[in-house]
Tab-separated table of C-alpha atoms and ligand atoms in Angstrom:
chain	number	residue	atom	x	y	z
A	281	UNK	CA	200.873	-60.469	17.535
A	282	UNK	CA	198.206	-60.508	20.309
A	283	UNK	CA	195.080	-62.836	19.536
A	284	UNK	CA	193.181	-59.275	20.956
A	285	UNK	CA	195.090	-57.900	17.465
A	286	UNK	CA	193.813	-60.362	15.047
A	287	UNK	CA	190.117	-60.838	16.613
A	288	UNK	CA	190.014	-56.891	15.507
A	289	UNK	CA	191.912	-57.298	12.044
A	290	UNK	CA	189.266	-60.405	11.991
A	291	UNK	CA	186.835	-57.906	12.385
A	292	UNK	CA	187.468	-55.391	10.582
A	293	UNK	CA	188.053	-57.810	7.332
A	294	UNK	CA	185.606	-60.541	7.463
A	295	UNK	CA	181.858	-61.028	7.630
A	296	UNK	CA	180.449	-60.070	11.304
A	297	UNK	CA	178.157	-62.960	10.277
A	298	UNK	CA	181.425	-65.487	10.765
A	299	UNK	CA	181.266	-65.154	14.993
A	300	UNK	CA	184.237	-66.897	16.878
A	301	UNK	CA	182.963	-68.562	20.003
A	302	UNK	CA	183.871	-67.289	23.413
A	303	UNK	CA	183.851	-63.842	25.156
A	304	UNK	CA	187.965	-63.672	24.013
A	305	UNK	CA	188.494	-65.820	21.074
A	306	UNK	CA	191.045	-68.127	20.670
A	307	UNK	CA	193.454	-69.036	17.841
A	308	UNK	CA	194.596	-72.737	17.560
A	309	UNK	CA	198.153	-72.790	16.204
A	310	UNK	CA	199.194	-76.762	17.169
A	311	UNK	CA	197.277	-80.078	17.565
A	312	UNK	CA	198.378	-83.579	18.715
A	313	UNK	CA	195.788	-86.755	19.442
A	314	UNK	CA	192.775	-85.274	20.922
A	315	UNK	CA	194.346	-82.220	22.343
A	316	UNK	CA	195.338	-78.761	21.097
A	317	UNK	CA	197.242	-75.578	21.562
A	318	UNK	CA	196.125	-72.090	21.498
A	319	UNK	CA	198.632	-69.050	20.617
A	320	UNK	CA	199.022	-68.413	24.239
A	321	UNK	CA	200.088	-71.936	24.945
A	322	UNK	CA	197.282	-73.438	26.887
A	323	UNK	CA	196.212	-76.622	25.713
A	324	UNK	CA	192.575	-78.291	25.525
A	325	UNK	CA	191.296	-81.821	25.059
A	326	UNK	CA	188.544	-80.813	22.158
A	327	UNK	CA	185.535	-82.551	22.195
A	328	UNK	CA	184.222	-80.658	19.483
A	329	UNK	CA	187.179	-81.536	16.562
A	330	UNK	CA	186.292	-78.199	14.707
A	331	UNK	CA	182.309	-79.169	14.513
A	332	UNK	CA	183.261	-83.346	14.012
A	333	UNK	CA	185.861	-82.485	11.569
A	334	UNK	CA	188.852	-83.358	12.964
A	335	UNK	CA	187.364	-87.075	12.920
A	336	UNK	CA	190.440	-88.936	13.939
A	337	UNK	CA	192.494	-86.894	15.579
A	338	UNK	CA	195.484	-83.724	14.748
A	339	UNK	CA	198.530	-84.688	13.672
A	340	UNK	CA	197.862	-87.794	12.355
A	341	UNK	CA	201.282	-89.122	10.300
A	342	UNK	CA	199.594	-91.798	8.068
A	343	UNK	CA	197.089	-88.462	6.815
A	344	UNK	CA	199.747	-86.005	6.926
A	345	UNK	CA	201.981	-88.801	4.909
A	346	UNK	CA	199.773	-89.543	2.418
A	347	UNK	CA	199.312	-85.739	1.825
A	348	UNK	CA	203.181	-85.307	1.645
A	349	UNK	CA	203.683	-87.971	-1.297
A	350	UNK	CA	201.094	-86.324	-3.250
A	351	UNK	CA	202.898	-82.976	-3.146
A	352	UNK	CA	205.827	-84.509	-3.654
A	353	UNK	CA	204.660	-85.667	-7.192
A	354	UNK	CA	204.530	-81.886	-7.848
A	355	UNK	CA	200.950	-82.013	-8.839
A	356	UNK	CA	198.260	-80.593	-6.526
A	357	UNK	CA	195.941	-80.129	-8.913
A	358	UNK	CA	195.129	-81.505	-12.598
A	359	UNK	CA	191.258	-81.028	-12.805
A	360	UNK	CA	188.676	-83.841	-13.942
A	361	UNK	CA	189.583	-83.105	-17.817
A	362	UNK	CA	192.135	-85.416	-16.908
A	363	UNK	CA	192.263	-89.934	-14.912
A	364	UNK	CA	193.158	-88.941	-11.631
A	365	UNK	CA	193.901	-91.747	-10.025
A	366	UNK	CA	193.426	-90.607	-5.921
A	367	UNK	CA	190.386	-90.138	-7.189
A	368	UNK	CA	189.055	-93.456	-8.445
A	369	UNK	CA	190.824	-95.199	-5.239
A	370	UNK	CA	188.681	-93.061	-3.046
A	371	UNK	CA	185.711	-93.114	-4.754
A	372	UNK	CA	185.905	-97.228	-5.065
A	373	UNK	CA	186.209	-97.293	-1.089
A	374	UNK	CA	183.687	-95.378	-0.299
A	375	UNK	CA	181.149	-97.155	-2.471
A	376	UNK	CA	182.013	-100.323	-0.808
A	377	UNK	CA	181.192	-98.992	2.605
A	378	UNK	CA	177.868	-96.564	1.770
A	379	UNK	CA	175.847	-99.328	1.861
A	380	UNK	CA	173.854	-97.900	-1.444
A	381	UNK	CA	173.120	-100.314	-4.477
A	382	UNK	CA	174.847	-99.994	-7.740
A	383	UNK	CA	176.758	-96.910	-6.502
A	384	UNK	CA	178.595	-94.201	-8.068
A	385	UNK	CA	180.637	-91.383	-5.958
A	386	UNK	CA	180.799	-87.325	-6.984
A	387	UNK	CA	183.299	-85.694	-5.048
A	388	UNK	CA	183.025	-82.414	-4.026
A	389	UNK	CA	185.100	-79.749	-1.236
A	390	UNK	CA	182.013	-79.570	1.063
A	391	UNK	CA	178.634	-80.327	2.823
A	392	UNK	CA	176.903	-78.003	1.160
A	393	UNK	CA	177.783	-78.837	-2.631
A	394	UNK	CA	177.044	-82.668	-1.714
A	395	UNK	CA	173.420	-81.593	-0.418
A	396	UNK	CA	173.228	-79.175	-3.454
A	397	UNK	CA	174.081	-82.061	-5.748
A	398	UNK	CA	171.803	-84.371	-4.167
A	399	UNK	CA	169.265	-81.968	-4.388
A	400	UNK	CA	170.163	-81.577	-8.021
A	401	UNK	CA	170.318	-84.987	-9.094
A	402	UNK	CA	166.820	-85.894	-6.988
A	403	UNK	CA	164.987	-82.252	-8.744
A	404	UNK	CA	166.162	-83.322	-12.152
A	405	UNK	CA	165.618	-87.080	-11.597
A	406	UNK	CA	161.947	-87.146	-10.781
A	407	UNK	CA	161.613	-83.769	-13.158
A	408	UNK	CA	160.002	-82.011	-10.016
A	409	UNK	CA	161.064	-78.858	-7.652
A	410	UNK	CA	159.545	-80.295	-4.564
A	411	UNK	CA	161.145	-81.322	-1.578
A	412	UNK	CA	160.668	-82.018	2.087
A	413	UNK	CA	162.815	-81.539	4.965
A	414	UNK	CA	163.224	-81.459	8.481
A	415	UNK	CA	162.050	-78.684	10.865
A	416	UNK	CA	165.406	-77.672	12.689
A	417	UNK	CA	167.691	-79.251	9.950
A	418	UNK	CA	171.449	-77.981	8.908
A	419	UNK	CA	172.110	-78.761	5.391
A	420	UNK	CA	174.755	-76.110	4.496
A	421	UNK	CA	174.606	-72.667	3.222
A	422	UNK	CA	174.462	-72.421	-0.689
A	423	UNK	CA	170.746	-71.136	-1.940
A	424	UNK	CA	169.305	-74.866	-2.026
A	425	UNK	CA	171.183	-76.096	0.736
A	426	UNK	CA	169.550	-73.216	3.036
A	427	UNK	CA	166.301	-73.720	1.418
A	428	UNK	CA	165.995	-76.730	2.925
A	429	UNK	CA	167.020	-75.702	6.471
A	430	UNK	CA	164.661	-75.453	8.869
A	431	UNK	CA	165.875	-73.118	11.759
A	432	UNK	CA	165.712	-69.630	11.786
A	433	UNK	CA	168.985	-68.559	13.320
A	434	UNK	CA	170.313	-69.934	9.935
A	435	UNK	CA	168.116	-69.470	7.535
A	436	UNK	CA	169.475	-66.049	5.654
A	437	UNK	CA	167.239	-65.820	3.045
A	438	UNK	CA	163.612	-67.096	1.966
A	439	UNK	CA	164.718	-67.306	-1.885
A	440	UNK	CA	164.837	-70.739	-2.620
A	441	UNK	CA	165.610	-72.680	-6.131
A	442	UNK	CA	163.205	-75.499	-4.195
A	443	UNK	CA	159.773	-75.244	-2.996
A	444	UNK	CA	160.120	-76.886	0.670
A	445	UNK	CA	157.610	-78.938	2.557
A	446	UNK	CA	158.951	-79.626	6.044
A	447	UNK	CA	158.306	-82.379	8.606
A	448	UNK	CA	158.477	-82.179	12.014
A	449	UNK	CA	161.642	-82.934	13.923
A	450	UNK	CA	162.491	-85.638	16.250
A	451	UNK	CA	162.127	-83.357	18.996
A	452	UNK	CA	160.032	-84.852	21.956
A	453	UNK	CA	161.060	-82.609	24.484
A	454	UNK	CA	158.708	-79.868	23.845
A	455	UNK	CA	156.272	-78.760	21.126
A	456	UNK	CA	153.381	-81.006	19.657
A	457	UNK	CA	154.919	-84.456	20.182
A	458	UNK	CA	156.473	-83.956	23.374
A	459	UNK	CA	156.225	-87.041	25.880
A	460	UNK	CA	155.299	-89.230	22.783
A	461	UNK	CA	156.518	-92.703	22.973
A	462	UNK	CA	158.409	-94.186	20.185
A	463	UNK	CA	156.269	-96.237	19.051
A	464	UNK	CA	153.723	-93.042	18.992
A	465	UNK	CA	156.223	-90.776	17.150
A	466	UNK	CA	156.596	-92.794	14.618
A	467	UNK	CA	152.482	-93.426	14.541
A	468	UNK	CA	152.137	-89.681	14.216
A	469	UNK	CA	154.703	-88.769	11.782
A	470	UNK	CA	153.813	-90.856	9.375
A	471	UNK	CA	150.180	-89.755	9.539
A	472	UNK	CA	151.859	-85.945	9.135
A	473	UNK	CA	153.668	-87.456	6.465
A	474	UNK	CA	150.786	-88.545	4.544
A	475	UNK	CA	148.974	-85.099	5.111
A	476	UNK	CA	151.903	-82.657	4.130
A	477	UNK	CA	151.948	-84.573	0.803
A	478	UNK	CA	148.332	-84.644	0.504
A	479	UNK	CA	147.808	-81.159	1.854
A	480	UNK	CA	151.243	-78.943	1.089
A	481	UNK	CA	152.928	-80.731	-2.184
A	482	UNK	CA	151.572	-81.315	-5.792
A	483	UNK	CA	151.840	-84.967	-5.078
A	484	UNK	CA	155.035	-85.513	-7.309
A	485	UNK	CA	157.933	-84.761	-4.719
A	486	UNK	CA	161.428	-85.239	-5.722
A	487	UNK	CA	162.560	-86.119	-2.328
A	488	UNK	CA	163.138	-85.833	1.411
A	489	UNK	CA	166.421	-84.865	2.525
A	490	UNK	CA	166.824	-85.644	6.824
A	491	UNK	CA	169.860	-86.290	9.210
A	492	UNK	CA	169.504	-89.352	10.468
A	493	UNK	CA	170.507	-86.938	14.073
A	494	UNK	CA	170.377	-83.244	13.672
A	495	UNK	CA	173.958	-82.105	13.977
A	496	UNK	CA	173.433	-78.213	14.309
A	497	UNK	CA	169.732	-78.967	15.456
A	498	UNK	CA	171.558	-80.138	18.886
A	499	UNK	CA	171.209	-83.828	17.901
A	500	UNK	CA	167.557	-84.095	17.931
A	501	UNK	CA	166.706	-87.300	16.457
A	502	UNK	CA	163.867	-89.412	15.443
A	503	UNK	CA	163.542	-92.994	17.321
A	504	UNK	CA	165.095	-96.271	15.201
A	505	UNK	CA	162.924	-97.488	12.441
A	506	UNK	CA	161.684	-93.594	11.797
A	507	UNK	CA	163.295	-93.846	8.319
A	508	UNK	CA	161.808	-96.926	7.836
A	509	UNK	CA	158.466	-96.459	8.616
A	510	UNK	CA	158.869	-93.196	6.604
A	511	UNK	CA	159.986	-94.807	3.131
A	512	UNK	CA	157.094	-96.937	2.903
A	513	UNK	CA	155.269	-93.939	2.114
A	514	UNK	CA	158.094	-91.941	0.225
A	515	UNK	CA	157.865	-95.740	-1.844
A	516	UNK	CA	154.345	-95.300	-2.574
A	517	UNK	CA	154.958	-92.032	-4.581
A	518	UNK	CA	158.420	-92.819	-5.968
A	519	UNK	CA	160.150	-90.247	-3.711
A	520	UNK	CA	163.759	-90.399	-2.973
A	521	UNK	CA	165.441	-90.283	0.056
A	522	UNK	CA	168.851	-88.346	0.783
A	523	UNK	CA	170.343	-89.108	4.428
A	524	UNK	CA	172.965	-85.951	5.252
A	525	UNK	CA	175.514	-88.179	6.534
A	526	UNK	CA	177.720	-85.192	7.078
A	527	UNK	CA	177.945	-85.488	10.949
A	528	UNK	CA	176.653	-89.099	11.426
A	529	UNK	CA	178.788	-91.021	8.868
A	530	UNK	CA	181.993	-93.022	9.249
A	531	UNK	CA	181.205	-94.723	12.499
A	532	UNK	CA	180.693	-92.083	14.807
A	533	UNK	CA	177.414	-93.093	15.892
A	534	UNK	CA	179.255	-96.091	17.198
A	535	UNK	CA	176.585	-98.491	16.561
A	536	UNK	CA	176.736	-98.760	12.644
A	537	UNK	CA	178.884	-97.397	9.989
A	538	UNK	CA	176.166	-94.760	8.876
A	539	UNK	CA	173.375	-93.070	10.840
A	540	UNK	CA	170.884	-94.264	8.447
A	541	UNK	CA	171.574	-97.550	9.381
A	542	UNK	CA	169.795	-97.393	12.782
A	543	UNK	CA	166.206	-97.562	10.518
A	544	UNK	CA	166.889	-100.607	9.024
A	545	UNK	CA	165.960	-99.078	5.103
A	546	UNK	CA	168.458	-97.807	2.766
A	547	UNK	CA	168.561	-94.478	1.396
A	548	UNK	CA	168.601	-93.770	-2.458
A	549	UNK	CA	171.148	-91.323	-1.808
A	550	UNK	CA	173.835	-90.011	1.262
A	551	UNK	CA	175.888	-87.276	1.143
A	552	UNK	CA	179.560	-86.967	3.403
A	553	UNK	CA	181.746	-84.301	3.912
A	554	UNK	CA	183.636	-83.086	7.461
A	555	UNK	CA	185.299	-86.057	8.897
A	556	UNK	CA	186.435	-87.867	6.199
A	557	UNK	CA	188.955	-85.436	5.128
A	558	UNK	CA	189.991	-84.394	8.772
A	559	UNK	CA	190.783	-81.211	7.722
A	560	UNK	CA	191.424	-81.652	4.011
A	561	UNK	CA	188.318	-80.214	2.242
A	562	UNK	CA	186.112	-83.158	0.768
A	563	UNK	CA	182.746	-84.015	1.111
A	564	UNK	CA	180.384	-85.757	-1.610
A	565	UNK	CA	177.560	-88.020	-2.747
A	566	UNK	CA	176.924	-91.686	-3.194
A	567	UNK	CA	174.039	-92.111	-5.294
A	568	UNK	CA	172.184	-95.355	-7.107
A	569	UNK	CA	173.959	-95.171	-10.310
A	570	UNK	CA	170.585	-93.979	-12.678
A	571	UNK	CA	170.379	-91.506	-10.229
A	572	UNK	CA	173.709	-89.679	-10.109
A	573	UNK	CA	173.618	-90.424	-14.211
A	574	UNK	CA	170.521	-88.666	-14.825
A	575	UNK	CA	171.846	-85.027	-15.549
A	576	UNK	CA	171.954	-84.500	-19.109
A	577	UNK	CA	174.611	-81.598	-19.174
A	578	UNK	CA	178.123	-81.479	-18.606
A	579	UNK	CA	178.841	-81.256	-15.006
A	580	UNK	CA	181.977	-80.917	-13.030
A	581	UNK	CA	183.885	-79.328	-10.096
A	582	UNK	CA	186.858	-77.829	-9.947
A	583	UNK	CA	188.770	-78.980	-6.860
A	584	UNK	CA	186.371	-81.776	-5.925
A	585	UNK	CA	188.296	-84.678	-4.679
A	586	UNK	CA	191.364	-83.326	-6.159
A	587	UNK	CA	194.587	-85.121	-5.527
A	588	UNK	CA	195.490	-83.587	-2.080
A	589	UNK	CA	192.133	-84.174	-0.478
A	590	UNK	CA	191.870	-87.241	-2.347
A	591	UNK	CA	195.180	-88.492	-0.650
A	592	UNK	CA	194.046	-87.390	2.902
A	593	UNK	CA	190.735	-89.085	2.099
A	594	UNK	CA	191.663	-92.366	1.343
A	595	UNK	CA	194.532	-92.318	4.764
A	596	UNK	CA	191.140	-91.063	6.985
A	597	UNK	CA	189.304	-94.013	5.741
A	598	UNK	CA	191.785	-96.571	5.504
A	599	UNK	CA	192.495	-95.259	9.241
A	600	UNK	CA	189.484	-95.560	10.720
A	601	UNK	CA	188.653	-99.006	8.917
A	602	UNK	CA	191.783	-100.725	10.373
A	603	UNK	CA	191.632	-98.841	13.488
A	604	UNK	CA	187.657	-100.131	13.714
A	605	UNK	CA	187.342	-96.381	15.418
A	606	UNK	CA	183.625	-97.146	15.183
A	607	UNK	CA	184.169	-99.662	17.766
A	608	UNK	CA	186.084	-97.155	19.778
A	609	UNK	CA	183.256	-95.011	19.101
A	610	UNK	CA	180.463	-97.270	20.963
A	611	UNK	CA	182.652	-98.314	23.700
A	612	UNK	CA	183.768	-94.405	24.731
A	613	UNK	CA	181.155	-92.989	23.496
A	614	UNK	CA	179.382	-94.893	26.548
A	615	UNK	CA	181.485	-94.102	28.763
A	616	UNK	CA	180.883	-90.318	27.909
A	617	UNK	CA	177.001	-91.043	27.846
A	618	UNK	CA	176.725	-92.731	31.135
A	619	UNK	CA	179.268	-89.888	32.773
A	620	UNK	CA	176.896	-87.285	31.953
A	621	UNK	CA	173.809	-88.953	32.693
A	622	UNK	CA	175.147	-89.404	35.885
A	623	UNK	CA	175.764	-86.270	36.542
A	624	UNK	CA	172.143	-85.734	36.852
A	625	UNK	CA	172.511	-81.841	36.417
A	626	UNK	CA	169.036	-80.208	37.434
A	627	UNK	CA	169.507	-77.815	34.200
A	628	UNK	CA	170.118	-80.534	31.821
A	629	UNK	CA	166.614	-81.441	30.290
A	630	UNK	CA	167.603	-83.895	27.739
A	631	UNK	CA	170.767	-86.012	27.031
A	632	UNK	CA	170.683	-86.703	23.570
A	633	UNK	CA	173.309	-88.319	20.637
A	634	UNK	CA	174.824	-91.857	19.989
A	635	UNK	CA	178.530	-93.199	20.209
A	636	UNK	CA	180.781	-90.113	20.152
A	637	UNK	CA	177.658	-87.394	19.250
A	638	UNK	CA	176.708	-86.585	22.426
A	639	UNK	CA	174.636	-83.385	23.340
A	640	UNK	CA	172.930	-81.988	26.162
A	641	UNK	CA	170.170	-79.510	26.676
A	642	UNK	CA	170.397	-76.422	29.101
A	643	UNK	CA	167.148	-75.360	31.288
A	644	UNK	CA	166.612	-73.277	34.033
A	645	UNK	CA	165.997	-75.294	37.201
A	646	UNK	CA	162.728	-76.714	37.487
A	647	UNK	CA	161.188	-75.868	33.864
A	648	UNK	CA	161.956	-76.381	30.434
A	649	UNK	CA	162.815	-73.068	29.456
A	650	UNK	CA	165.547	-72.752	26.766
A	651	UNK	CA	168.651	-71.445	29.090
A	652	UNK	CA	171.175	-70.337	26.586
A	653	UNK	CA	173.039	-68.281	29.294
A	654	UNK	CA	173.788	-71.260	31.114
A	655	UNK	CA	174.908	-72.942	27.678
A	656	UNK	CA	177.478	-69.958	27.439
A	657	UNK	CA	178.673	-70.497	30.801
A	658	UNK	CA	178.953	-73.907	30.373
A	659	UNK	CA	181.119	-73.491	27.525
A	660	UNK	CA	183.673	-70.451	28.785
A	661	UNK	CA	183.866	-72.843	32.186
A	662	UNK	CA	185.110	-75.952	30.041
A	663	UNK	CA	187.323	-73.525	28.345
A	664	UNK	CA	188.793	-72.280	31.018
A	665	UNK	CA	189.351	-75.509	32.697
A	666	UNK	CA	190.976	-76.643	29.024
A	667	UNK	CA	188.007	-78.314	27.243
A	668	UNK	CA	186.281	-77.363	24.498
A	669	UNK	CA	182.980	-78.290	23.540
A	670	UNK	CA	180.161	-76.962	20.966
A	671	UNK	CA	176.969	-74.960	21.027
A	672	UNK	CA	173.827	-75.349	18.918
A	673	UNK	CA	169.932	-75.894	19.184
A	674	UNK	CA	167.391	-74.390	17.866
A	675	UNK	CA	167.775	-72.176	21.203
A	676	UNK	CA	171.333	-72.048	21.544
A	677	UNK	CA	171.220	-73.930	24.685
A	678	UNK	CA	172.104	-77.308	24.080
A	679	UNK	CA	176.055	-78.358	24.172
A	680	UNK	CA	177.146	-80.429	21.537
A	681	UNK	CA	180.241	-82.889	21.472
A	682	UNK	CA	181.746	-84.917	18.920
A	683	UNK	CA	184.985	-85.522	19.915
A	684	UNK	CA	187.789	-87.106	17.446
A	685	UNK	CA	186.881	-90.537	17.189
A	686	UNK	CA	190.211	-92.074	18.336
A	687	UNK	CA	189.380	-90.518	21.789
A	688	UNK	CA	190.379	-92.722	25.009
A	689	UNK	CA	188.413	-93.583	27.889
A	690	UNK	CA	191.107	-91.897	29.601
A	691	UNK	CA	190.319	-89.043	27.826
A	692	UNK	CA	186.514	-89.100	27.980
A	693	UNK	CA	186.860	-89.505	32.065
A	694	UNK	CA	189.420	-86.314	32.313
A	695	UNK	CA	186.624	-84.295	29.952
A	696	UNK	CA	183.921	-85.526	32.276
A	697	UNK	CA	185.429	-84.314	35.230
A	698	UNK	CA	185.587	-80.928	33.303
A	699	UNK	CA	182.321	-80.784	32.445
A	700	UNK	CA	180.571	-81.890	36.128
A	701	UNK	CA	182.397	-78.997	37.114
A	702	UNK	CA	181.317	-76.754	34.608
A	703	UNK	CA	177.868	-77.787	34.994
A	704	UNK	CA	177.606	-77.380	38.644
A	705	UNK	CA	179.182	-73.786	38.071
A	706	UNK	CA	176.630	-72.816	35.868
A	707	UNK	CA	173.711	-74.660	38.168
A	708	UNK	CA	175.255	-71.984	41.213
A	709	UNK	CA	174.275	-69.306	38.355
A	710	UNK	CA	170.865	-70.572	37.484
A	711	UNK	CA	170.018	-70.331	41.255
A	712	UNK	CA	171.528	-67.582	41.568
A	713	UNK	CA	170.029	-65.648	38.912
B	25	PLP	C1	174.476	-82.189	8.655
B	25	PLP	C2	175.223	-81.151	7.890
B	25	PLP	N1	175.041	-81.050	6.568
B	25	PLP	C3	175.707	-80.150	5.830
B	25	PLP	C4	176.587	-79.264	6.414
B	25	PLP	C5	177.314	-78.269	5.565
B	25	PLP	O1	178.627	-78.675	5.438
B	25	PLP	P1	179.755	-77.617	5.016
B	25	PLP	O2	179.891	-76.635	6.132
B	25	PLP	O3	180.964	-78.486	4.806
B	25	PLP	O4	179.306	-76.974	3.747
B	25	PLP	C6	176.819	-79.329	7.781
B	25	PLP	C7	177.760	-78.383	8.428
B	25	PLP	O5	177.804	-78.223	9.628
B	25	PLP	C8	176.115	-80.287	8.539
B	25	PLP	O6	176.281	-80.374	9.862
């Protein structure tokens, strides 16, 4: 079957709001390390990992394994009603690493149920609907999850079960904090801070919910200490604060563990999902233990952290702990950094991530106008030369990276090469045009 065959079955079956990149759409069918094969048999080095999901790698036999022994047991499934033992393991690891005091884990399949249950447990917590969020944040797609999303191209629906206050994002680049220094930034958002709450809220917010760097925003971020500087006041009114760890967590930032740990504070809350499964659907919450206690129903999920993802779970994390891929993550992550800046492309505005996040922005020559035809290019140039990279931005012109986190320099130098000449393709269009 042609992939021109099942693009058309895709479309005549599934939501035209599900849009597979690229003018012809390709199907993955194998994956090895960092590289993978599409149905025709050309392979790519992916810098992208399915959107920083494929965290350390395809084909990983310590995941795949784990997975295996589980199914072996004959039980893929036996729902919360009973111990489940994958379970408890997992949850006990990731407690130790969150950073978060006194914490307790709820596993869940997803991003979006960990932000919905963080939103749940901080609404029913401080008895209070109100939240605030981030202009140009991601947070998933349930009704509270978009609520709290603050970029149009994603934001489906105004109904909301939360009545939002957003802050402004980290971005410098352009609009009313453009050119600020950090120090300034942080001056002025906490002074914003201080007036949405006086101005927009009824005082008792439940909390703010942020990425510590905007993953679909195009990894926008706030300067270090942001967060910090930021909970002082959240602290003055009892407000909690959930980092979305779904992109930043697990060392990919290469600096720290979690993003939030750039701001030297620690959030009352984080939620995870993407990478620590790599591929196996898990995501969750780590919560201060009065906090994820404080729902007075019954609560539970079906699949959450059941024994298959729990399996692949625990292998990711042991993996990347005894790998120390956060390590890897600073030290090629540089080398990816430093390649692109280097590159000194007249249509990239901004070079923006941390470790192995790494995004740039796309302008035409000379201004900073959004150039989201020159983000396209970019990205059916990489594919054609066998790289594949992401898209995103409140403009759709920034390209976005975040490549499996066992990556090798070797590997980071052969994707740079694909990407200068991508870049200077798209620069002969910009000129051109
Ligand atoms: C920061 C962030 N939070 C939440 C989500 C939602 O996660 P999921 O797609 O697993 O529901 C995403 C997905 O891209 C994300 O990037």
């Amino acid at each position: 079957m042609s992939t021109d065959e099942l693009l058309n079955r895709h479309r005549a079956v599934m939501p035209n709001w599900i849009n597979p990149l690229y003018a012809d759409p390709i199907e993955l069918v194998s994956g090895s390390g960092c590289r993978v094969t599409d149905a025709s048999g050309r392979t790519y080095l992916d810098f992208f990992g399915g959107v920083l999901t494929t965290m350390i790698g395809y084909d990983i036999p310590e995941v795949s394994d784990a997975v295996r022994r589980q199914l072996d047991k004959g039980i893929a499934h036996s729902s919360t009603l009973y111990l489940i033992r994958k379970q408890v393991e997992l949850a006990e690891k990731i407690a130790k690493v969150s950073g978060i005091p006194n914490p307790k884990v709820f596993l869940a399949n997803s991003g979006t149920e960990a932000n919905d249950t963080a939103l749940l447990l901080a609404t029913q917590y401080r008895r209070s609907n109100q939240i605030l969020a981030v202009r140009n944040s991601y947070h998933g797609r349930s009704f509270a999850a978009l609520a709290v999303t603050g970029q149009r191209s994603w934001s489906a629906t105004s109904l909301s079960p939360v009545n939002v206050s957003y802050l402004h994002s980290g971005d410098r680049l352009r609009g009313v904090f453009a050119g600020l220094s950090d120090a300034e930034y942080i001056e002025r958002s906490v002074a914003d801070l201080r007036e949405v709450l006086a101005t927009t809220t009824a005082g008792d917010v439940a909390c703010l919910i942020a990425e510590p760097i905007q993953g679909v925003g195009g990894f926008v971020a706030p300067p270090d200490g942001y967060f910090k500087a930021v909970k002082e006041v959240l602290d003055e009114h009892g407000i909690l604060w959930v980092s979305d760890e779904v992109q930043t967590g697990w060392g990919r930032t290469g600096e720290h563990f979690w993003g939030y740990q750039a701001h030297d504070a620690v959030p009352d809350m984080l939620t995870f999902a993407k990478g620590i499964g790599n591929g196996f659907t898990l995501g969750g919450v780590v919560a201060r233990g009065e906090i994820m206690d404080c729902l007075n129903a019954v609560s539970f999920n079906t699949f959450g952290g059941n024994p298959i993802s729990a399996s692949a779970g625990q292998a990711v994390l042991d993996y990347v702990l005894s790998h120390d891929l956060q390590s890897n993550a600073a030290r090629v992550g540089e080398v990816l950094h430093a390649g692109v800046r280097g590159l000194n492309s007249p249509i990239v505005a901004e070079v923006r991530g941390k470790g192995l996040m790494l995004a740039f922005e796309l302008v035409r020559p000379g201004t900073l106008d959004p150039a989201p035809e020159l983000a396209l290019r970019v990205l059916e140039e990489t594919k054609a030369n066998g790289l594949l990279v992401g898209k995103g931005g409140l403009y759709g012109n920034v390209i976005r990276m975040g490549p499996p986190l066992t990556l090798t320099e070797a590997e980071a130098k052969e994707g740079l090469d694909i990407l200068a000449a991508a870049l200077a393709a798209a620069h002969r269009q910009a000129v051109a045009a």
